[in-house]
Coordinates of C-alpha atoms in Angstrom, one line a residue:
X1 CA 150.1 96.6 84.9
X2 CA 151.0 93.1 84.2
X3 CA 153.7 93.3 86.7
X4 CA 151.5 95.0 88.9
X5 CA 148.4 92.2 88.9
X6 CA 151.2 89.3 89.3
X7 CA 152.6 90.9 92.1
X8 CA 148.9 91.2 93.7
X9 CA 148.3 87.5 93.1
X10 CA 151.6 86.9 94.9
X11 CA 150.1 88.5 97.5
X12 CA 147.2 87.0 97.6
X13 CA 148.3 83.6 97.6
X14 CA 151.6 84.2 100.0
X15 CA 151.8 81.8 102.9
X16 CA 153.4 84.7 105.2
X17 CA 151.5 87.7 106.3
X18 CA 154.3 90.2 106.3
X19 CA 155.3 88.9 102.6
X20 CA 152.2 89.3 101.3
X21 CA 151.7 92.9 102.9
X22 CA 155.2 93.5 101.2
X23 CA 154.2 92.2 97.9
X24 CA 150.6 94.0 98.4
X25 CA 152.2 97.4 98.4
X26 CA 154.9 96.8 95.4
X27 CA 152.1 95.6 93.6
X28 CA 149.9 98.3 94.4
X29 CA 152.9 101.0 93.3
X30 CA 153.1 99.1 90.2
X31 CA 149.7 99.0 89.3
X32 CA 149.2 102.8 89.7
X33 CA 152.6 103.1 87.7
X34 CA 150.8 101.0 84.8
X35 CA 147.5 102.7 84.6
X36 CA 149.6 106.1 84.1
X37 CA 152.0 104.8 81.4
X38 CA 148.9 103.3 79.6
X39 CA 146.0 106.3 80.6
X40 CA 146.7 107.6 77.0
X41 CA 145.7 104.3 75.2
X42 CA 142.6 103.9 77.7
X43 CA 141.5 107.3 77.3
X44 CA 140.1 106.6 74.1
X45 CA 138.4 103.2 74.8
X46 CA 137.3 105.1 77.7
X47 CA 135.8 107.8 76.3
X48 CA 133.9 105.9 73.6
X49 CA 132.1 103.8 76.1
X50 CA 131.1 107.1 78.1
X51 CA 130.1 108.8 75.0
X52 CA 127.9 105.7 73.4
X53 CA 126.1 105.6 77.3
X54 CA 126.2 109.3 78.5
X55 CA 127.5 112.1 76.1
X56 CA 124.9 111.1 73.9
X57 CA 121.9 111.7 75.6
X58 CA 123.4 115.7 75.4
X59 CA 123.2 116.1 71.7
X60 CA 125.8 118.6 70.1
X61 CA 127.7 119.3 73.6
X62 CA 128.0 115.7 74.4
X63 CA 129.6 115.0 70.9
X64 CA 131.8 118.1 71.2
X65 CA 133.4 116.9 74.7
X66 CA 133.8 113.4 72.9
X67 CA 135.9 114.7 70.2
X68 CA 137.8 117.2 72.1
X69 CA 138.4 114.4 74.9
X70 CA 139.5 112.5 71.5
X71 CA 141.7 114.9 70.2
X72 CA 144.6 114.4 72.4
X73 CA 144.5 111.1 74.3
X74 CA 147.9 111.8 76.0
X75 CA 146.2 115.2 77.3
X76 CA 143.6 113.5 78.4
X77 CA 145.0 110.4 79.9
X78 CA 147.3 112.6 81.9
X79 CA 144.5 114.7 83.3
X80 CA 142.4 111.8 84.2
X81 CA 145.8 110.4 86.1
X82 CA 146.6 113.6 87.9
X83 CA 142.7 112.9 89.2
X84 CA 143.3 109.4 89.9
X85 CA 146.3 109.7 92.0
X86 CA 145.1 112.4 94.4
X87 CA 141.6 110.4 94.8
X88 CA 143.6 107.3 95.4
X89 CA 145.6 109.1 98.4
X90 CA 143.0 110.5 100.0
X91 CA 140.8 106.9 100.2
X92 CA 143.8 105.1 101.1
X93 CA 144.6 107.2 103.6
X94 CA 141.2 107.2 104.9
X95 CA 141.1 103.4 105.1
X96 CA 144.6 103.1 106.9
X97 CA 143.4 105.9 109.4
X98 CA 140.0 104.2 109.7
X99 CA 142.2 100.7 110.4
X100 CA 144.3 101.9 113.1
X101 CA 141.7 103.3 115.1
X102 CA 139.9 99.9 114.8
X103 CA 143.1 97.9 115.7
X104 CA 143.7 100.2 118.7
X105 CA 140.4 100.1 119.8
X106 CA 140.5 96.1 119.7
X107 CA 143.8 95.8 121.2
X108 CA 142.4 98.3 124.6
X109 CA 139.7 96.1 124.6
X110 CA 141.6 92.9 124.5
X111 CA 144.6 94.1 126.5
X112 CA 143.4 96.7 129.0
X113 CA 141.7 95.8 132.6
X114 CA 142.2 98.9 134.4
X115 CA 139.1 101.0 134.8
X116 CA 141.0 104.7 134.7
X117 CA 144.4 105.7 133.3
X118 CA 146.1 108.4 135.1
X119 CA 148.7 110.5 133.1
X120 CA 150.6 114.0 133.5
X121 CA 149.5 114.9 130.0
X122 CA 151.6 114.1 126.9
X123 CA 155.2 113.0 126.3
X124 CA 155.5 110.6 129.7
X125 CA 155.9 113.2 131.9
X126 CA 156.4 112.4 135.7
X127 CA 153.3 112.6 137.7
X128 CA 153.8 115.2 141.1
X129 CA 153.9 112.7 144.4
X130 CA 151.3 115.0 146.0
X131 CA 149.2 114.0 142.8
X132 CA 149.9 110.1 143.4
X133 CA 148.5 110.4 147.2
X134 CA 145.5 112.1 146.2
X135 CA 144.7 109.3 143.7
X136 CA 145.6 106.6 146.2
X137 CA 143.1 108.2 148.8
X138 CA 140.2 108.0 146.4
X139 CA 137.6 105.7 147.6
X140 CA 135.6 103.4 145.6
X141 CA 139.3 102.2 144.1
X142 CA 139.8 98.5 144.7
X143 CA 143.4 99.2 143.7
X144 CA 146.1 101.4 142.4
X145 CA 149.0 100.4 140.7
X146 CA 151.8 102.8 140.4
X147 CA 154.5 102.2 137.5
X148 CA 157.9 103.8 136.8
X149 CA 160.2 103.9 133.8
X150 CA 164.1 103.7 134.8
X151 CA 167.4 103.4 132.5
X152 CA 169.1 99.9 132.8
X153 CA 171.6 98.0 130.7
X154 CA 170.0 94.4 131.0
X155 CA 172.9 91.6 130.1
X156 CA 172.2 88.0 129.2
X157 CA 174.2 85.0 130.2
X158 CA 175.5 84.6 126.5
X159 CA 176.6 88.5 126.3
X160 CA 174.2 90.0 124.9
X161 CA 172.9 92.8 126.4
X162 CA 170.2 96.1 125.4
X163 CA 170.1 99.0 127.0
X164 CA 166.9 100.7 127.7
X165 CA 163.6 101.5 129.9
X166 CA 162.8 98.9 132.5
X167 CA 159.0 99.2 133.6
X168 CA 158.9 99.2 137.4
X169 CA 155.2 98.4 138.7
X170 CA 153.3 96.8 141.4
X171 CA 152.0 93.3 141.0
X172 CA 148.2 94.7 139.8
X173 CA 149.8 95.8 136.8
X174 CA 149.3 92.3 135.7
X175 CA 145.7 93.0 135.8
X176 CA 145.8 96.1 134.5
X177 CA 147.5 95.5 131.5
X178 CA 147.2 91.8 130.3
X179 CA 150.0 90.3 128.4
X180 CA 150.3 87.2 126.5
X181 CA 153.0 84.9 128.0
X182 CA 155.1 83.0 125.8
X183 CA 156.6 80.9 129.0
X184 CA 156.5 81.5 132.6
X185 CA 154.4 83.4 135.2
X186 CA 154.2 86.6 134.8
X187 CA 152.5 87.5 138.2
X188 CA 155.7 85.7 139.5
X189 CA 157.9 88.7 137.9
X190 CA 157.0 90.9 140.3
X191 CA 158.4 88.8 143.0
X192 CA 161.5 89.6 144.4
X193 CA 164.6 90.0 142.3
X194 CA 162.4 88.4 139.5
X195 CA 161.7 89.9 136.0
X196 CA 160.3 89.5 132.6
X197 CA 161.7 90.1 129.3
X198 CA 160.0 90.0 125.7
X199 CA 159.9 87.4 123.0
X200 CA 162.1 89.1 120.8
X201 CA 165.0 90.2 123.3
X202 CA 164.3 86.4 124.3
X203 CA 165.0 84.9 121.0
X204 CA 167.8 86.9 120.3
X205 CA 169.7 86.1 123.5
X206 CA 168.7 82.4 124.1
X207 CA 166.8 83.7 127.3
X208 CA 164.4 80.8 128.7
X209 CA 162.3 81.0 132.4
X210 CA 164.9 80.5 135.4
X211 CA 167.7 82.2 134.0
X212 CA 169.7 84.9 135.7
X213 CA 170.1 88.5 134.1
X214 CA 173.1 90.8 134.9
X215 CA 170.8 94.4 135.0
X216 CA 173.1 97.5 135.7
X217 CA 170.8 100.5 136.9
X218 CA 171.4 103.7 136.0
X219 CA 173.0 105.5 138.5
X220 CA 172.4 102.6 141.1
X221 CA 173.8 99.3 141.6
X222 CA 174.1 95.9 139.9
X223 CA 171.4 93.2 140.4
X224 CA 171.2 89.7 139.5
X225 CA 167.3 89.1 138.3
X226 CA 165.7 85.7 137.7
X227 CA 163.5 85.6 134.5
X228 CA 160.2 84.5 135.9
X229 CA 158.3 84.9 132.3
X230 CA 158.7 85.4 128.7
X231 CA 155.9 87.8 127.1
X232 CA 154.7 87.7 123.6
X233 CA 156.3 90.8 121.7
X234 CA 153.0 90.0 119.2
X235 CA 151.1 93.1 120.7
X236 CA 150.7 97.0 120.0
X237 CA 150.6 97.9 123.7
X238 CA 154.2 97.5 125.9
X239 CA 155.9 95.6 123.3
X240 CA 158.9 94.6 124.2
X241 CA 158.6 95.8 127.5
X242 CA 160.7 94.2 130.6
X243 CA 158.8 94.1 134.0
X244 CA 159.8 93.9 137.2
X245 CA 158.9 95.4 141.1
X246 CA 159.2 98.5 142.0
X247 CA 160.5 97.2 145.1
X248 CA 163.4 96.0 143.4
X249 CA 164.0 99.5 141.5
X250 CA 164.1 100.9 145.0
X251 CA 166.8 98.4 146.4
X252 CA 169.3 98.6 144.0
X253 CA 168.4 102.5 143.2
X254 CA 169.2 105.2 145.8
X255 CA 166.2 107.2 146.9
X256 CA 167.1 110.5 145.4
X257 CA 167.8 108.3 142.1
X258 CA 164.5 106.6 141.7
X259 CA 162.3 108.1 139.1
X260 CA 159.0 109.4 139.7
X261 CA 155.7 107.6 139.0
X262 CA 155.0 107.9 135.0
X263 CA 151.3 107.0 135.4
X264 CA 149.0 105.4 137.6
X265 CA 146.3 102.3 136.6
X266 CA 143.1 102.3 138.9
X267 CA 140.6 99.5 138.9
X268 CA 137.3 100.7 140.7
X269 CA 135.2 98.5 143.1
X270 CA 131.8 96.5 141.7
X271 CA 129.2 99.3 140.8
X272 CA 131.6 102.2 141.7
X273 CA 133.0 103.0 138.7
X274 CA 131.0 106.4 138.0
X275 CA 131.4 108.0 141.7
X276 CA 135.3 106.9 141.5
X277 CA 135.6 108.5 138.1
X278 CA 134.3 111.7 139.3
X279 CA 136.1 111.5 142.6
X280 CA 139.4 111.3 140.4
X281 CA 138.6 114.4 138.8
X282 CA 137.9 116.0 141.7
X283 CA 141.6 114.7 143.6
X284 CA 143.7 116.2 140.6
X285 CA 141.8 119.2 139.4
X286 CA 144.3 121.4 141.7
X287 CA 147.1 120.0 138.7
X288 CA 145.5 121.2 135.4
X289 CA 148.1 118.7 133.7
X290 CA 147.0 115.4 135.3
X291 CA 144.2 113.7 133.2
X292 CA 142.1 111.2 134.3
X293 CA 140.7 108.9 131.3
X294 CA 138.4 105.9 131.5
X295 CA 138.9 103.2 128.3
X296 CA 136.2 105.6 126.0
X297 CA 138.2 109.0 127.0
X298 CA 141.5 106.9 126.2
X299 CA 140.2 105.3 122.8
X300 CA 138.9 108.7 122.0
X301 CA 142.2 110.1 122.7
X302 CA 143.5 107.7 120.1
X303 CA 141.3 108.6 117.5
X304 CA 141.8 112.4 118.0
X305 CA 145.8 112.0 117.4
X306 CA 144.8 109.7 114.3
X307 CA 142.4 112.4 113.2
X308 CA 144.8 115.0 113.5
X309 CA 147.2 113.5 111.8
X310 CA 144.9 112.5 108.6
X311 CA 144.2 116.3 108.2
X312 CA 147.4 117.3 108.3
X313 CA 147.8 114.9 105.3
X314 CA 144.5 116.0 103.9
X315 CA 145.8 119.3 103.6
X316 CA 148.4 118.3 101.4
X317 CA 146.4 116.2 99.6
X318 CA 143.8 119.2 98.9
X319 CA 147.0 121.2 97.3
X320 CA 147.5 118.2 94.9
X321 CA 143.7 118.1 93.9
X322 CA 143.9 121.2 93.3
X323 CA 146.7 121.4 90.6
X324 CA 144.8 118.3 89.2
X325 CA 141.4 120.5 88.6
X326 CA 143.9 123.4 87.5
X327 CA 145.1 120.8 85.1
X328 CA 141.8 119.8 84.0
X329 CA 140.7 123.7 83.2
X330 CA 143.9 123.9 81.3
X331 CA 142.6 120.6 79.1
X332 CA 139.3 122.1 78.6
X333 CA 141.0 125.6 77.9
X334 CA 143.5 123.9 75.3
X335 CA 140.5 122.5 73.7
X336 CA 138.5 125.5 73.0
X337 CA 141.6 127.1 71.7

């Protein structure tokens, strides 16, 4: 318990947030272990205090309960520890789930400028070209942003390379998803033969705005793209993403190898949001896999995903609490015996 308290103190005074979080986690674990170890010692004092304050009001029954609990402090401490651990886990996960939803919602409010997000179900499935055309024909939309993910290998001037998905979109993507830039202008990344990189890759490879990267497109040609912006990776959306224009991908990848759109982002005209939302629903009604979400729908979807995860964990914790309750029953039975 002393080690746990010391670790908690270090967490409160740590300068680095990540270091503080790590120490805080270690402190909580050590504190929990400490309470379990000294539980039998605590049981006697706690029971006597409760007896003086509460149990004596119940007369002979209260006195019997006090004596039964004090007869075997180790058994009483173990029973209390089992309940403590189960309830602590439930409370901890509830806080974590609530924090996740709150953080994601705040990130969406800060970063997402699009009114509508159109996707083909879950898992990043591509959109049907007919659906894309139908969405682009909806009245009341200021713009529709198409986006694709194409595999590519990016090599920096110092030889550092990274293989992954290059996100290709139209220039309006910079309005639909606001990304903070460390340097450069993100709008310029959607120019001819230009791109952006994330701050982590830029730091690792020593890349600066104005450098030229070698991009080998999977199934296509190799391009020389100029770095127009470096985006901050201190975000939960598109972390580490590298952006370029759709026309750049179509220039270096054969038409039959260009991937389909993975999502559409749309912005409604002023005062036409409700009408555009209804029109989008109608336009994609023929394809049941397509989802049209406004920001409220998207936040609810995030909450539902977190809720499903927590429900699974709560089910497992319920079993642990049942075991703890059986321990209480066992303690009472042994006391009677």
